[in-house]
PDB file of C-alpha atoms in Angstrom:
ATOM      1  CA  MET A   1     -19.652  29.676 -67.507  1.00 62.00           C
ATOM      2  CA  LYS A   2     -17.294  31.232 -63.708  1.00 61.00           C
ATOM      3  CA  LYS A   3     -20.655  31.748 -62.412  1.00 64.00           C
ATOM      4  CA  VAL A   4     -20.917  27.903 -62.144  1.00 61.00           C
ATOM      5  CA  ILE A   5     -17.534  27.298 -61.230  1.00 64.00           C
ATOM      6  CA  LEU A   6     -18.102  29.935 -58.238  1.00 61.00           C
ATOM      7  CA  LYS A   7     -21.419  28.096 -57.651  1.00 60.00           C
ATOM      8  CA  TYR A   8     -19.206  24.539 -57.270  1.00 57.00           C
ATOM      9  CA  LEU A   9     -16.614  26.275 -55.932  1.00 64.00           C
ATOM     10  CA  VAL A  10     -19.137  27.619 -52.978  1.00 63.00           C
ATOM     11  CA  GLU A  11     -20.978  24.337 -52.609  1.00 63.00           C
ATOM     12  CA  PHE A  12     -17.461  22.777 -52.936  1.00 64.00           C
ATOM     13  CA  ILE A  13     -16.320  24.535 -49.142  1.00 70.00           C
ATOM     14  CA  VAL A  14     -20.210  24.241 -47.547  1.00 65.00           C
ATOM     15  CA  ILE A  15     -19.383  20.402 -47.470  1.00 69.00           C
ATOM     16  CA  ILE A  16     -15.576  20.886 -46.652  1.00 70.00           C
ATOM     17  CA  VAL A  17     -16.817  23.294 -44.048  1.00 64.00           C
ATOM     18  CA  GLY A  18     -20.184  20.958 -42.445  1.00 64.00           C
ATOM     19  CA  ILE A  19     -17.337  18.199 -42.530  1.00 66.00           C
ATOM     20  CA  LEU A  20     -14.712  20.343 -40.304  1.00 66.00           C
ATOM     21  CA  ILE A  21     -17.536  21.893 -38.201  1.00 68.00           C
ATOM     22  CA  SER A  22     -18.727  17.762 -38.120  1.00 60.00           C
ATOM     23  CA  LEU A  23     -15.598  16.572 -37.107  1.00 57.00           C
ATOM     24  CA  SER A  24     -14.352  19.013 -34.880  1.00 66.00           C
ATOM     25  CA  LEU A  25     -18.039  18.733 -33.112  1.00 54.00           C
ATOM     26  CA  GLU A  26     -16.950  14.404 -32.873  1.00 56.00           C
ATOM     27  CA  SER A  27     -14.010  14.942 -31.622  1.00 61.00           C
ATOM     28  CA  ALA A  28     -15.793  17.893 -28.603  1.00 55.00           C
ATOM     29  CA  ARG A  29     -18.189  14.829 -27.571  1.00 63.00           C
ATOM     30  CA  GLN A  30     -16.036  12.340 -28.110  1.00 62.00           C
ATOM     31  CA  ASN A  31     -13.083  14.193 -25.315  1.00 67.00           C
ATOM     32  CA  ALA A  32     -16.387  14.793 -23.590  1.00 61.00           C
ATOM     33  CA  ILE A  33     -17.392  11.315 -23.269  1.00 69.00           C
ATOM     34  CA  GLU A  34     -13.224   9.957 -22.351  1.00 73.00           C
ATOM     35  CA  ASN A  35     -13.416  13.099 -19.959  1.00 76.00           C
ATOM     36  CA  GLU A  36     -16.395  11.689 -17.764  1.00 86.00           C
ATOM     37  CA  LEU A  37     -14.738   7.939 -18.024  1.00 88.00           C
ATOM     38  CA  LYS A  38     -11.730   9.588 -16.670  1.00 87.00           C
ATOM     39  CA  ASN A  39     -13.442  11.808 -13.960  1.00 91.00           C
ATOM     40  CA  LYS A  40     -15.505   8.358 -12.899  1.00 93.00           C
ATOM     41  CA  ILE A  41     -12.205   6.372 -12.287  1.00 93.00           C
ATOM     42  CA  ILE A  42      -9.790   9.148 -10.655  1.00 94.00           C
ATOM     43  CA  LYS A  43     -13.641   9.211  -8.068  1.00 95.00           C
ATOM     44  CA  ARG A  44     -12.687   5.691  -7.437  1.00 95.00           C
ATOM     45  CA  LEU A  45      -9.422   5.795  -7.035  1.00 96.00           C
ATOM     46  CA  VAL A  46      -9.540   8.475  -4.553  1.00 96.00           C
ATOM     47  CA  GLY A  47     -12.024   6.079  -2.465  1.00 96.00           C
ATOM     48  CA  VAL A  48      -9.391   3.247  -3.171  1.00 96.00           C
ATOM     49  CA  ILE A  49      -6.736   5.512  -2.151  1.00 97.00           C
ATOM     50  CA  GLU A  50      -8.448   6.633   0.830  1.00 97.00           C
ATOM     51  CA  GLU A  51      -9.420   2.554   2.034  1.00 95.00           C
ATOM     52  CA  ASP A  52      -5.722   2.274   1.525  1.00 96.00           C
ATOM     53  CA  ILE A  53      -4.572   5.061   4.046  1.00 96.00           C
ATOM     54  CA  ASN A  54      -6.676   3.811   6.706  1.00 94.00           C
ATOM     55  CA  GLN A  55      -5.000   0.112   5.937  1.00 92.00           C
ATOM     56  CA  ILE A  56      -1.322   1.501   6.731  1.00 94.00           C
ATOM     57  CA  ASP A  57      -3.125   3.725   9.500  1.00 94.00           C
ATOM     58  CA  GLY A  58      -3.879  -0.176  11.172  1.00 91.00           C
ATOM     59  CA  PHE A  59      -0.540  -1.344  10.371  1.00 91.00           C
ATOM     60  CA  ILE A  60       1.221   1.608  11.435  1.00 93.00           C
ATOM     61  CA  TYR A  61      -0.265   0.527  14.915  1.00 91.00           C
ATOM     62  CA  LEU A  62       0.193  -3.041  14.734  1.00 90.00           C
ATOM     63  CA  GLN A  63       3.972  -2.708  13.890  1.00 93.00           C
ATOM     64  CA  ASN A  64       4.309   0.075  16.777  1.00 94.00           C
ATOM     65  CA  TYR A  65       2.126  -2.959  19.352  1.00 93.00           C
ATOM     66  CA  SER A  66       5.332  -5.133  17.693  1.00 94.00           C
ATOM     67  CA  LEU A  67       7.660  -2.496  18.514  1.00 96.00           C
ATOM     68  CA  LYS A  68       6.865  -2.155  21.645  1.00 96.00           C
ATOM     69  CA  SER A  69       7.034  -6.006  22.679  1.00 96.00           C
ATOM     70  CA  CYS A  70      10.184  -5.932  20.829  1.00 96.00           C
ATOM     71  CA  ASN A  71      12.143  -2.753  23.489  1.00 96.00           C
ATOM     72  CA  LYS A  72      10.165  -5.493  26.620  1.00 96.00           C
ATOM     73  CA  LEU A  73      12.125  -8.838  25.358  1.00 96.00           C
ATOM     74  CA  PHE A  74      15.815  -6.884  24.436  1.00 93.00           C
ATOM     75  CA  ARG A  75      14.853  -5.073  27.484  1.00 95.00           C
ATOM     76  CA  ASN A  76      14.733  -8.461  29.216  1.00 95.00           C
ATOM     77  CA  LEU A  77      17.488 -10.379  27.626  1.00 93.00           C
ATOM     78  CA  SER A  78      19.742  -7.896  28.703  1.00 90.00           C
ATOM     79  CA  GLY A  79      18.978  -8.066  32.041  1.00 87.00           C
ATOM     80  CA  ALA A  80      17.550  -4.688  32.564  1.00 82.00           C
ATOM     81  CA  ASN A  81      13.961  -5.709  33.546  1.00 83.00           C
ATOM     82  CA  LYS A  82      11.595  -8.715  34.665  1.00 89.00           C
ATOM     83  CA  MET A  83       9.138 -10.849  32.910  1.00 94.00           C
ATOM     84  CA  ALA A  84       6.177 -13.498  34.122  1.00 95.00           C
ATOM     85  CA  GLN A  85       6.633 -16.680  31.615  1.00 95.00           C
ATOM     86  CA  ASP A  86       3.953 -15.912  30.271  1.00 96.00           C
ATOM     87  CA  SER A  87       4.180 -11.804  29.663  1.00 96.00           C
ATOM     88  CA  ILE A  88       7.446 -12.942  27.484  1.00 96.00           C
ATOM     89  CA  VAL A  89       5.535 -15.210  25.650  1.00 96.00           C
ATOM     90  CA  TYR A  90       2.995 -12.961  24.957  1.00 96.00           C
ATOM     91  CA  HIS A  91       5.039 -10.398  23.434  1.00 96.00           C
ATOM     92  CA  ILE A  92       7.292 -13.200  21.787  1.00 96.00           C
ATOM     93  CA  SER A  93       3.935 -13.696  19.766  1.00 96.00           C
ATOM     94  CA  SER A  94       3.357 -10.216  19.593  1.00 95.00           C
ATOM     95  CA  VAL A  95       7.130  -9.804  17.506  1.00 95.00           C
ATOM     96  CA  GLY A  96       5.694 -12.544  14.633  1.00 93.00           C
ATOM     97  CA  ARG A  97       3.115 -10.707  14.771  1.00 89.00           C
ATOM     98  CA  ALA A  98       4.320  -7.576  12.714  1.00 88.00           C
ATOM     99  CA  LEU A  99       4.181 -10.641   9.907  1.00 80.00           C
ATOM    100  CA  ARG A 100       1.206  -9.324   9.012  1.00 74.00           C
ATOM    101  CA  SER A 101       2.029  -6.983   6.299  1.00 78.00           C
ATOM    102  CA  PHE A 102       0.384  -3.801   3.960  1.00 83.00           C
ATOM    103  CA  PHE A 103      -0.489  -4.657   0.042  1.00 86.00           C
ATOM    104  CA  PRO A 104      -2.434  -2.412  -2.260  1.00 90.00           C
ATOM    105  CA  GLN A 105      -5.049  -1.991  -4.137  1.00 91.00           C
ATOM    106  CA  GLU A 106      -3.679  -1.750  -7.919  1.00 93.00           C
ATOM    107  CA  SER A 107      -6.688  -2.471 -10.180  1.00 93.00           C
ATOM    108  CA  ILE A 108      -8.491   1.300 -10.082  1.00 93.00           C
ATOM    109  CA  PHE A 109      -4.725   3.137 -11.352  1.00 94.00           C
ATOM    110  CA  ASP A 110      -4.683   0.103 -13.941  1.00 94.00           C
ATOM    111  CA  GLN A 111      -7.415   0.633 -15.402  1.00 92.00           C
ATOM    112  CA  LEU A 112      -6.869   4.016 -15.594  1.00 91.00           C
ATOM    113  CA  VAL A 113      -3.698   3.074 -17.654  1.00 91.00           C
ATOM    114  CA  SER A 114      -5.160   0.067 -19.632  1.00 90.00           C
ATOM    115  CA  SER A 115      -7.997   2.001 -20.513  1.00 88.00           C
ATOM    116  CA  ASP A 116      -5.809   4.909 -21.826  1.00 88.00           C
ATOM    117  CA  LEU A 117      -7.528   7.717 -20.414  1.00 88.00           C
ATOM    118  CA  ILE A 118      -4.174   8.579 -17.973  1.00 89.00           C
ATOM    119  CA  LYS A 119      -3.726  10.902 -21.520  1.00 89.00           C
ATOM    120  CA  MET A 120      -6.915  12.279 -20.720  1.00 88.00           C
ATOM    121  CA  ILE A 121      -5.740  14.259 -17.063  1.00 90.00           C
ATOM    122  CA  GLU A 122      -5.334  17.672 -16.909  1.00 90.00           C
ATOM    123  CA  SER A 123      -2.270  17.202 -14.066  1.00 92.00           C
ATOM    124  CA  GLU A 124       1.139  16.616 -14.958  1.00 93.00           C
ATOM    125  CA  GLU A 125       2.185  16.224 -11.762  1.00 95.00           C
ATOM    126  CA  LEU A 126      -0.933  14.115 -10.480  1.00 95.00           C
ATOM    127  CA  THR A 127       0.450  11.709 -14.032  1.00 95.00           C
ATOM    128  CA  MET A 128       3.938  11.687 -13.011  1.00 95.00           C
ATOM    129  CA  LYS A 129       2.525  11.172  -9.070  1.00 96.00           C
ATOM    130  CA  LEU A 130       0.695   8.505 -10.670  1.00 96.00           C
ATOM    131  CA  PHE A 131       3.416   6.587 -12.451  1.00 95.00           C
ATOM    132  CA  LYS A 132       5.801   6.893  -9.757  1.00 96.00           C
ATOM    133  CA  LEU A 133       4.396   5.266  -6.897  1.00 96.00           C
ATOM    134  CA  TYR A 134       2.836   2.493  -8.649  1.00 95.00           C
ATOM    135  CA  ASN A 135       5.890   1.521 -11.045  1.00 94.00           C
ATOM    136  CA  GLU A 136       8.438   2.839  -9.257  1.00 94.00           C
ATOM    137  CA  ASP A 137       7.457   3.124  -4.902  1.00 94.00           C
ATOM    138  CA  LEU A 138       4.394  -0.411  -4.641  1.00 94.00           C
ATOM    139  CA  ARG A 139       7.236  -2.451  -6.816  1.00 93.00           C
ATOM    140  CA  ARG A 140      10.045  -1.492  -4.529  1.00 92.00           C
ATOM    141  CA  HIS A 141       8.144  -2.035  -1.503  1.00 92.00           C
ATOM    142  CA  ASP A 142       6.560  -5.302  -2.282  1.00 92.00           C
ATOM    143  CA  VAL A 143      10.341  -6.322  -2.721  1.00 91.00           C
ATOM    144  CA  HIS A 144      11.024  -5.430   0.470  1.00 89.00           C
ATOM    145  CA  THR A 145       7.507  -6.734   1.507  1.00 90.00           C
ATOM    146  CA  LYS A 146       8.586  -9.697   0.492  1.00 90.00           C
ATOM    147  CA  GLU A 147      12.276 -10.005   2.175  1.00 90.00           C
ATOM    148  CA  PHE A 148      10.263  -8.419   5.640  1.00 90.00           C
ATOM    149  CA  ASP A 149       7.472 -11.648   5.062  1.00 91.00           C
ATOM    150  CA  ASN A 150      10.593 -14.140   5.009  1.00 92.00           C
ATOM    151  CA  PHE A 151      12.366 -13.309   7.903  1.00 93.00           C
ATOM    152  CA  PHE A 152       9.258 -13.249   9.840  1.00 93.00           C
ATOM    153  CA  LEU A 153       7.903 -16.383   8.431  1.00 93.00           C
ATOM    154  CA  LYS A 154      11.360 -18.229   9.804  1.00 94.00           C
ATOM    155  CA  PHE A 155      10.673 -16.334  13.320  1.00 95.00           C
ATOM    156  CA  ASN A 156       7.239 -18.136  13.708  1.00 94.00           C
ATOM    157  CA  TYR A 157       8.658 -21.406  12.721  1.00 95.00           C
ATOM    158  CA  SER A 158      11.815 -21.800  15.351  1.00 95.00           C
ATOM    159  CA  LEU A 159       8.630 -20.339  17.831  1.00 94.00           C
ATOM    160  CA  SER A 160       6.597 -23.562  17.254  1.00 94.00           C
ATOM    161  CA  GLU A 161       9.399 -25.265  17.174  1.00 95.00           C
ATOM    162  CA  ASN A 162      11.188 -24.245  20.270  1.00 96.00           C
ATOM    163  CA  PHE A 163       7.816 -23.353  22.052  1.00 96.00           C
ATOM    164  CA  TYR A 164       5.203 -25.521  20.747  1.00 96.00           C
ATOM    165  CA  LEU A 165       3.795 -22.277  20.546  1.00 95.00           C
ATOM    166  CA  GLN A 166       0.198 -22.047  19.836  1.00 95.00           C
ATOM    167  CA  ASP A 167      -1.452 -18.560  19.449  1.00 94.00           C
ATOM    168  CA  ASN A 168      -3.995 -16.130  17.352  1.00 92.00           C
ATOM    169  CA  TRP A 169      -4.033 -13.115  16.204  1.00 90.00           C
ATOM    170  CA  SER A 170      -6.073  -9.977  15.868  1.00 85.00           C
ATOM    171  CA  ASN A 171      -5.868  -7.094  12.997  1.00 77.00           C
ATOM    172  CA  SER A 172      -8.056  -4.835  14.545  1.00 78.00           C
ATOM    173  CA  PRO A 173      -6.227  -2.677  16.177  1.00 72.00           C
ATOM    174  CA  THR A 174      -9.053  -1.528  18.834  1.00 74.00           C
ATOM    175  CA  ASP A 175      -9.088  -4.974  19.281  1.00 80.00           C
ATOM    176  CA  SER A 176      -8.951  -5.385  23.726  1.00 78.00           C
ATOM    177  CA  ASN A 177      -7.554  -8.553  23.934  1.00 82.00           C
ATOM    178  CA  PRO A 178      -5.522  -8.867  19.695  1.00 89.00           C
ATOM    179  CA  ILE A 179      -3.347 -11.983  20.302  1.00 92.00           C
ATOM    180  CA  ARG A 180      -4.743 -14.608  22.302  1.00 94.00           C
ATOM    181  CA  ILE A 181      -1.905 -17.959  23.712  1.00 95.00           C
ATOM    182  CA  ASN A 182      -3.871 -20.828  23.004  1.00 95.00           C
ATOM    183  CA  SER A 183      -0.994 -22.708  24.303  1.00 96.00           C
ATOM    184  CA  TYR A 184       3.015 -23.334  25.200  1.00 96.00           C
ATOM    185  CA  ARG A 185       5.914 -25.115  26.439  1.00 96.00           C
ATOM    186  CA  PHE A 186       8.062 -21.992  27.421  1.00 96.00           C
ATOM    187  CA  ASN A 187      12.115 -23.405  26.644  1.00 96.00           C
ATOM    188  CA  GLU A 188      14.780 -21.345  28.770  1.00 94.00           C
ATOM    189  CA  GLU A 189      17.533 -21.645  26.779  1.00 95.00           C
ATOM    190  CA  TYR A 190      16.129 -21.318  23.898  1.00 96.00           C
ATOM    191  CA  TYR A 191      14.422 -17.841  25.261  1.00 96.00           C
ATOM    192  CA  LYS A 192      18.382 -16.882  26.327  1.00 94.00           C
ATOM    193  CA  SER A 193      20.301 -18.234  23.751  1.00 95.00           C
ATOM    194  CA  LYS A 194      22.211 -15.777  20.821  1.00 95.00           C
ATOM    195  CA  LYS A 195      19.797 -16.745  18.214  1.00 95.00           C
ATOM    196  CA  MET A 196      17.232 -15.244  20.212  1.00 96.00           C
ATOM    197  CA  TYR A 197      18.839 -12.190  21.011  1.00 94.00           C
ATOM    198  CA  SER A 198      20.089 -11.615  17.607  1.00 95.00           C
ATOM    199  CA  ASP A 199      16.505 -11.814  15.753  1.00 96.00           C
ATOM    200  CA  ILE A 200      15.056  -9.932  18.333  1.00 96.00           C
ATOM    201  CA  ILE A 201      17.524  -7.164  17.482  1.00 95.00           C
ATOM    202  CA  GLU A 202      16.923  -8.312  13.742  1.00 95.00           C
ATOM    203  CA  SER A 203      12.891  -7.561  14.216  1.00 95.00           C
ATOM    204  CA  LYS A 204      12.706  -4.690  15.846  1.00 95.00           C
ATOM    205  CA  THR A 205      15.450  -3.057  13.047  1.00 95.00           C
ATOM    206  CA  SER A 206      12.960  -4.593  10.645  1.00 94.00           C
ATOM    207  CA  ILE A 207      10.339  -3.079  12.283  1.00 95.00           C
ATOM    208  CA  VAL A 208      11.938   0.411  12.187  1.00 95.00           C
ATOM    209  CA  GLN A 209      12.549   0.421   8.743  1.00 94.00           C
ATOM    210  CA  TYR A 210       8.994  -0.613   7.780  1.00 94.00           C
ATOM    211  CA  LEU A 211       7.256   1.805   9.902  1.00 95.00           C
ATOM    212  CA  GLN A 212       9.594   4.329   8.293  1.00 95.00           C
ATOM    213  CA  GLU A 213       8.672   2.977   4.232  1.00 94.00           C
ATOM    214  CA  LEU A 214       4.546   3.013   5.251  1.00 95.00           C
ATOM    215  CA  GLU A 215       5.316   6.349   6.782  1.00 96.00           C
ATOM    216  CA  ALA A 216       6.543   7.371   3.477  1.00 96.00           C
ATOM    217  CA  LEU A 217       3.978   5.694   1.866  1.00 96.00           C
ATOM    218  CA  LYS A 218       1.369   6.998   3.686  1.00 97.00           C
ATOM    219  CA  ILE A 219       2.766  11.121   2.599  1.00 97.00           C
ATOM    220  CA  SER A 220       2.298  10.078  -1.243  1.00 96.00           C
ATOM    221  CA  PHE A 221      -1.659   8.859  -1.187  1.00 97.00           C
ATOM    222  CA  SER A 222      -2.271  11.573   0.173  1.00 97.00           C
ATOM    223  CA  SER A 223      -0.396  14.191  -1.932  1.00 96.00           C
ATOM    224  CA  LEU A 224      -1.780  12.059  -4.810  1.00 96.00           C
ATOM    225  CA  LYS A 225      -5.036  11.837  -3.319  1.00 97.00           C
ATOM    226  CA  GLU A 226      -5.483  15.679  -2.736  1.00 96.00           C
ATOM    227  CA  LEU A 227      -3.712  16.048  -6.503  1.00 96.00           C
ATOM    228  CA  CYS A 228      -6.840  13.965  -7.375  1.00 96.00           C
ATOM    229  CA  ILE A 229      -9.710  15.741  -5.660  1.00 95.00           C
ATOM    230  CA  ASP A 230      -8.057  18.830  -8.087  1.00 94.00           C
ATOM    231  CA  GLU A 231      -8.087  17.286 -11.348  1.00 92.00           C
ATOM    232  CA  LEU A 232     -11.708  16.382 -10.164  1.00 92.00           C
ATOM    233  CA  SER A 233     -12.436  20.173  -9.434  1.00 89.00           C
ATOM    234  CA  ASN A 234     -10.705  21.858 -12.627  1.00 84.00           C
ATOM    235  CA  SER A 235     -11.975  18.940 -14.586  1.00 70.00           C
TER     236      SER A 235
END
């Protein structure tokens, strides 16, 4: 009787151990699949981050171009330099071009979160910075961008209304002729008005603030890229 009980006990233990081994192997296999998927998404995220950094660099160039125009117009309105009407209108248009804003790509991060693969990331620092950048910094940037664009939309409308300005802008930092003035009617009275003077001051302030924000975002994206590369190396 004892031999029979021992036999069944051994068989039961073997079955349990077999089940546990099978579950362990399946869990390892599933983890390996999820880890591979996580790494594929992070590789795509690295590519998107590089694109966003390049986009930021382009906007930094364009915003600095507009800032230089602000400074030239400010000095002219203050009587510190003389400018021909064509030059004034060119730089007014250049200030208006500051309307162009940076829009980050967020779909890869959203995929990482929605698929729940973000839990597979080994680096706590990477996880923390991912959520901080995409859920905090970029949300705040979006609010500032809307405020920024709202001001420059009104500014550009005032140029159309008061100068009948028709122009075209290029987004390329390497374009030798980034601003093309098609036609205008110079409005001396409006140009020398308090409204124009205050708009140039506000434009300069807005551009400087936006440049600071772009530089901060570039640093955050660059740091995130390095952490992503480290995560791939350690996986």
